PDB file of C-alpha atoms in Angstrom:
ATOM      1  CA  MET A1346      26.840   6.285 -23.205  1.00 80.00           C
ATOM      2  CA  ALA A1347      27.781   5.644 -26.790  1.00 87.00           C
ATOM      3  CA  PHE A1348      25.614   3.816 -29.330  1.00 92.00           C
ATOM      4  CA  TRP A1349      26.840   0.493 -30.611  1.00 93.00           C
ATOM      5  CA  GLY A1350      25.483  -1.644 -33.446  1.00 95.00           C
ATOM      6  CA  SER A1351      26.590  -4.579 -35.583  1.00 95.00           C
ATOM      7  CA  GLU A1352      25.340  -6.991 -38.232  1.00 96.00           C
ATOM      8  CA  VAL A1353      26.192 -10.620 -37.521  1.00 96.00           C
ATOM      9  CA  THR A1354      25.755 -13.722 -39.710  1.00 93.00           C
ATOM     10  CA  ALA A1355      26.980 -17.311 -39.623  1.00 90.00           C
ATOM     11  CA  ALA A1356      29.676 -16.286 -42.108  1.00 94.00           C
ATOM     12  CA  LYS A1357      30.522 -12.976 -40.377  1.00 95.00           C
ATOM     13  CA  SER A1358      30.881 -13.053 -36.596  1.00 94.00           C
ATOM     14  CA  LYS A1359      31.833  -9.974 -34.588  1.00 95.00           C
ATOM     15  CA  VAL A1360      34.548  -9.651 -31.936  1.00 94.00           C
ATOM     16  CA  VAL A1361      34.019  -6.757 -29.551  1.00 92.00           C
ATOM     17  CA  ASP A1362      36.942  -5.588 -27.422  1.00 90.00           C
ATOM     18  CA  THR A1363      35.116  -3.905 -24.567  1.00 86.00           C
ATOM     19  CA  PRO A1364      37.080  -1.471 -22.378  1.00 85.00           C
ATOM     20  CA  GLU A1365      37.066  -2.336 -18.648  1.00 83.00           C
ATOM     21  CA  ALA A1366      35.553   1.053 -17.752  1.00 84.00           C
ATOM     22  CA  GLU A1367      32.816   0.830 -20.402  1.00 89.00           C
ATOM     23  CA  PRO A1368      30.860  -2.445 -20.435  1.00 91.00           C
ATOM     24  CA  LEU A1369      28.743  -3.086 -23.524  1.00 92.00           C
ATOM     25  CA  HIS A1370      25.001  -3.131 -22.866  1.00 94.00           C
ATOM     26  CA  LEU A1371      23.458  -5.353 -25.517  1.00 95.00           C
ATOM     27  CA  SER A1372      19.838  -4.164 -25.749  1.00 96.00           C
ATOM     28  CA  HIS A1373      18.216  -5.537 -28.883  1.00 97.00           C
ATOM     29  CA  ALA A1374      18.517  -8.220 -31.562  1.00 97.00           C
ATOM     30  CA  CYS A1375      16.415  -8.406 -34.713  1.00 97.00           C
ATOM     31  CA  LEU A1376      16.465 -10.177 -38.042  1.00 96.00           C
ATOM     32  CA  GLY A1377      17.806  -8.269 -41.013  1.00 94.00           C
ATOM     33  CA  PRO A1378      15.253  -6.743 -43.430  1.00 92.00           C
ATOM     34  CA  ASP A1379      16.139  -9.193 -46.245  1.00 91.00           C
ATOM     35  CA  THR A1380      15.512 -12.331 -44.178  1.00 91.00           C
ATOM     36  CA  THR A1381      13.502 -14.897 -46.152  1.00 91.00           C
ATOM     37  CA  SER A1382      10.421 -16.674 -44.799  1.00 91.00           C
ATOM     38  CA  GLY A1383      11.145 -19.391 -42.247  1.00 91.00           C
ATOM     39  CA  THR A1384      14.818 -18.481 -41.803  1.00 94.00           C
ATOM     40  CA  ASP A1385      16.084 -18.720 -38.236  1.00 95.00           C
ATOM     41  CA  GLY A1386      19.221 -18.346 -36.186  1.00 96.00           C
ATOM     42  CA  TRP A1387      20.668 -18.579 -32.696  1.00 97.00           C
ATOM     43  CA  LEU A1388      22.616 -15.639 -31.270  1.00 97.00           C
ATOM     44  CA  LEU A1389      25.644 -16.942 -29.392  1.00 96.00           C
ATOM     45  CA  ILE A1390      28.008 -15.032 -27.112  1.00 95.00           C
ATOM     46  CA  HIS A1391      31.515 -16.329 -26.365  1.00 94.00           C
ATOM     47  CA  HIS A1392      33.052 -14.585 -23.361  1.00 90.00           C
ATOM     48  CA  GLY A1393      35.581 -15.579 -20.722  1.00 88.00           C
ATOM     49  CA  GLY A1394      36.055 -19.044 -22.200  1.00 90.00           C
ATOM     50  CA  LYS A1395      32.325 -19.864 -22.050  1.00 92.00           C
ATOM     51  CA  ASN A1396      29.595 -19.953 -24.723  1.00 93.00           C
ATOM     52  CA  TYR A1397      26.046 -18.702 -24.227  1.00 94.00           C
ATOM     53  CA  ALA A1398      22.960 -18.927 -26.453  1.00 96.00           C
ATOM     54  CA  VAL A1399      21.030 -15.709 -25.706  1.00 95.00           C
ATOM     55  CA  ALA A1400      18.337 -15.555 -28.390  1.00 96.00           C
ATOM     56  CA  HIS A1401      16.637 -17.621 -31.090  1.00 96.00           C
ATOM     57  CA  LEU A1402      14.966 -15.591 -33.850  1.00 96.00           C
ATOM     58  CA  LYS A1403      12.808 -16.919 -36.692  1.00 95.00           C
ATOM     59  CA  GLU A1404      11.264 -14.938 -39.547  1.00 94.00           C
ATOM     60  CA  GLY A1405       7.471 -14.951 -39.283  1.00 93.00           C
ATOM     61  CA  THR A1406       7.485 -16.019 -35.608  1.00 93.00           C
ATOM     62  CA  ALA A1407       9.990 -14.172 -33.418  1.00 94.00           C
ATOM     63  CA  GLU A1408      11.721 -11.553 -35.544  1.00 96.00           C
ATOM     64  CA  SER A1409      13.201  -9.494 -32.729  1.00 96.00           C
ATOM     65  CA  CYS A1410      13.828  -9.558 -29.007  1.00 96.00           C
ATOM     66  CA  SER A1411      14.845  -7.164 -26.292  1.00 96.00           C
ATOM     67  CA  LEU A1412      17.959  -7.999 -24.344  1.00 95.00           C
ATOM     68  CA  ASP A1413      19.383  -6.593 -21.148  1.00 95.00           C
ATOM     69  CA  LEU A1414      22.920  -7.964 -21.162  1.00 93.00           C
ATOM     70  CA  PHE A1415      25.938  -6.140 -19.769  1.00 92.00           C
ATOM     71  CA  ILE A1416      29.079  -7.572 -21.320  1.00 90.00           C
ATOM     72  CA  PRO A1417      32.071  -6.794 -19.094  1.00 88.00           C
ATOM     73  CA  GLY A1418      35.491  -5.659 -20.293  1.00 87.00           C
ATOM     74  CA  GLY A1419      37.555  -7.918 -22.500  1.00 89.00           C
ATOM     75  CA  LYS A1420      37.092  -9.665 -25.832  1.00 92.00           C
ATOM     76  CA  THR A1421      33.652 -11.039 -26.629  1.00 94.00           C
ATOM     77  CA  LYS A1422      32.677 -12.896 -29.793  1.00 95.00           C
ATOM     78  CA  LEU A1423      29.124 -12.576 -31.120  1.00 96.00           C
ATOM     79  CA  GLU A1424      28.040 -15.140 -33.696  1.00 96.00           C
ATOM     80  CA  VAL A1425      24.938 -16.577 -35.354  1.00 96.00           C
ATOM     81  CA  LYS A1426      24.263 -20.276 -35.854  1.00 96.00           C
ATOM     82  CA  GLY A1427      21.804 -20.728 -38.705  1.00 95.00           C
ATOM     83  CA  LYS A1428      21.029 -18.843 -41.919  1.00 94.00           C
ATOM     84  CA  ALA A1429      19.673 -15.624 -40.408  1.00 94.00           C
ATOM     85  CA  THR A1430      21.297 -12.215 -40.466  1.00 95.00           C
ATOM     86  CA  MET A1431      20.926 -10.451 -37.102  1.00 96.00           C
ATOM     87  CA  HIS A1432      21.230  -6.778 -36.312  1.00 97.00           C
ATOM     88  CA  LEU A1433      22.416  -6.155 -32.765  1.00 96.00           C
ATOM     89  CA  THR A1434      22.186  -2.806 -31.002  1.00 96.00           C
ATOM     90  CA  GLY A1435      23.176  -1.459 -27.626  1.00 95.00           C
ATOM     91  CA  TYR A1436      25.519   1.037 -26.048  1.00 94.00           C
ATOM     92  CA  PHE A1437      28.744   1.318 -24.124  1.00 91.00           C
ATOM     93  CA  GLU A1438      28.045   2.145 -20.490  1.00 86.00           C
ATOM     94  CA  ASN A1439      30.431   4.843 -19.267  1.00 79.00           C
ATOM     95  CA  ALA A1440      31.420   3.793 -15.732  1.00 59.00           C
ATOM     96  CA  ALA A1441      33.252   7.092 -15.100  1.00 58.00           C
ATOM     97  CA  ALA A1442      30.094   9.061 -15.939  1.00 55.00           C
ATOM     98  CA  ASP A1443      28.093   6.737 -13.672  1.00 50.00           C
ATOM     99  CA  GLU A1444      30.424   7.533 -10.771  1.00 52.00           C
ATOM    100  CA  GLU A1445      29.812  11.263 -11.361  1.00 52.00           C
ATOM    101  CA  THR A1446      26.058  10.628 -11.458  1.00 48.00           C
ATOM    102  CA  LYS A1447      26.258   8.741  -8.170  1.00 51.00           C
ATOM    103  CA  GLU A1448      28.005  11.729  -6.588  1.00 51.00           C
ATOM    104  CA  ARG A1449      25.547  14.289  -7.993  1.00 48.00           C
ATOM    105  CA  PRO A1450      22.461  13.038  -6.121  1.00 50.00           C
ATOM    106  CA  ALA A1451      24.329  13.566  -2.842  1.00 48.00           C
ATOM    107  CA  GLU A1452      25.146  17.098  -3.943  1.00 47.00           C
ATOM    108  CA  ALA A1453      21.565  17.532  -5.107  1.00 47.00           C
ATOM    109  CA  GLY A1454      20.435  16.293  -1.709  1.00 51.00           C
ATOM    110  CA  SER A1455      22.481  18.944   0.034  1.00 48.00           C
ATOM    111  CA  ALA A1456      21.201  21.504  -2.472  1.00 48.00           C
ATOM    112  CA  SER A1457      17.657  20.372  -1.694  1.00 48.00           C
ATOM    113  CA  ALA A1458      18.348  20.748   2.004  1.00 49.00           C
ATOM    114  CA  ALA A1459      19.712  24.258   1.419  1.00 47.00           C
ATOM    115  CA  LYS A1460      16.667  25.144  -0.696  1.00 50.00           C
ATOM    116  CA  ALA A1461      14.352  23.810   2.025  1.00 52.00           C
ATOM    117  CA  LYS A1462      16.195  25.960   4.570  1.00 53.00           C
ATOM    118  CA  VAL A1463      15.752  29.060   2.378  1.00 52.00           C
ATOM    119  CA  ASN A1464      12.049  28.236   1.907  1.00 56.00           C
ATOM    120  CA  LYS A1465      11.634  27.852   5.678  1.00 57.00           C
ATOM    121  CA  GLU A1466      13.296  31.244   6.245  1.00 59.00           C
ATOM    122  CA  GLU A1467      10.964  32.819   3.657  1.00 59.00           C
ATOM    123  CA  GLU A1468       7.949  31.251   5.388  1.00 61.00           C
ATOM    124  CA  ASP A1469       9.130  32.657   8.725  1.00 60.00           C
ATOM    125  CA  GLU A1470       9.484  36.111   7.131  1.00 60.00           C
ATOM    126  CA  ASP A1471       5.984  35.809   5.620  1.00 59.00           C
ATOM    127  CA  GLU A1472       4.547  34.911   9.028  1.00 59.00           C
ATOM    128  CA  GLY A1473       6.249  37.995  10.503  1.00 60.00           C
ATOM    129  CA  ASP A1474       4.747  40.154   7.738  1.00 61.00           C
ATOM    130  CA  GLU A1475       1.291  38.702   8.409  1.00 63.00           C
ATOM    131  CA  GLU A1476       1.586  39.528  12.122  1.00 65.00           C
ATOM    132  CA  GLU A1477       2.580  43.134  11.286  1.00 66.00           C
ATOM    133  CA  GLU A1478      -0.347  43.460   8.847  1.00 67.00           C
ATOM    134  CA  SER A1479      -2.737  42.086  11.478  1.00 67.00           C
ATOM    135  CA  GLU A1480      -1.496  44.631  14.058  1.00 73.00           C
ATOM    136  CA  GLU A1481      -1.904  47.465  11.529  1.00 71.00           C
ATOM    137  CA  GLU A1482      -5.470  46.329  10.766  1.00 69.00           C
ATOM    138  CA  GLU A1483      -6.329  46.311  14.477  1.00 69.00           C
ATOM    139  CA  GLU A1484      -4.979  49.871  14.868  1.00 68.00           C
ATOM    140  CA  GLU A1485      -7.022  51.051  11.871  1.00 63.00           C
ATOM    141  CA  GLU A1486     -10.130  49.409  13.295  1.00 62.00           C
ATOM    142  CA  LYS A1487      -9.623  51.140  16.658  1.00 62.00           C
ATOM    143  CA  LYS A1488      -9.054  54.462  14.882  1.00 60.00           C
ATOM    144  CA  TYR A1489     -12.379  54.245  13.059  1.00 58.00           C
ATOM    145  CA  SER A1490     -14.330  52.690  15.913  1.00 56.00           C
ATOM    146  CA  GLY A1491     -13.350  55.448  18.316  1.00 57.00           C
ATOM    147  CA  GLY A1492     -11.394  53.023  20.489  1.00 54.00           C
ATOM    148  CA  ARG A1493     -14.405  50.747  21.050  1.00 55.00           C
ATOM    149  CA  GLU A1494     -14.118  46.980  20.986  1.00 56.00           C
ATOM    150  CA  SER A1495     -15.109  45.086  17.847  1.00 52.00           C
ATOM    151  CA  GLY A1496     -18.829  44.589  17.503  1.00 53.00           C
ATOM    152  CA  GLN A1497     -19.783  47.972  19.013  1.00 53.00           C
ATOM    153  CA  THR A1498     -21.356  50.457  16.639  1.00 51.00           C
ATOM    154  CA  THR A1499     -21.097  54.223  16.371  1.00 50.00           C
ATOM    155  CA  THR A1500     -22.818  56.880  14.335  1.00 52.00           C
ATOM    156  CA  GLU A1501     -19.636  58.919  13.938  1.00 50.00           C
ATOM    157  CA  ARG A1502     -17.862  58.572  10.645  1.00 49.00           C
ATOM    158  CA  PRO A1503     -14.271  59.393   9.981  1.00 45.00           C
ATOM    159  CA  GLU A1504     -13.720  62.550   7.964  1.00 48.00           C
ATOM    160  CA  VAL A1505     -12.643  61.796   4.382  1.00 43.00           C
ATOM    161  CA  LYS A1506     -10.315  64.301   2.759  1.00 44.00           C
ATOM    162  CA  GLY A1507      -9.028  64.432  -0.767  1.00 43.00           C
ATOM    163  CA  GLY A1508     -12.143  64.273  -2.942  1.00 43.00           C
ATOM    164  CA  SER A1509     -14.580  61.684  -4.164  1.00 40.00           C
ATOM    165  CA  CYS A1510     -13.995  58.090  -5.283  1.00 45.00           C
ATOM    166  CA  ASN A1511     -13.950  58.937  -8.988  1.00 43.00           C
ATOM    167  CA  GLY A1512     -11.220  61.574  -8.554  1.00 45.00           C
ATOM    168  CA  ARG A1513     -13.486  64.631  -8.925  1.00 47.00           C
ATOM    169  CA  ASP A1514     -13.660  67.203  -6.112  1.00 46.00           C
TER     170      ASP A1514
END
């Protein structure tokens, strides 16, 4: 996308030659900063042999308006009827970039699927690790319980070697 802007008056219209691959998105129209009280104007678009009134702005009432107009390729004339000066802004839509963007979500979708597959494999590995840890815990429990089932008590304690808890012997 590339920014576009122009100042249009009754005395100074603007002809835009829009490339076929990059339609002009006309986004905003507002009155110029030096517009006097009560001044108004109609924004007209001439395209494809037809004329369109797209906005009416008046100082003190409606000084700006948002537009959402895509002007296709070809020559388009923008003009103001009335005494107002209008500032028009928008951008050229890059159709080639849009085609790339349309292709990327599909690639992102396959990347998401691959990432989900990797995450699933990691989950499976984690479950395997948990099973191994559980088996090791059961063996330790049997070792210290003298082979008795859980819940049975014994007065025998395993022999601790290697010193006390604080590191002193």
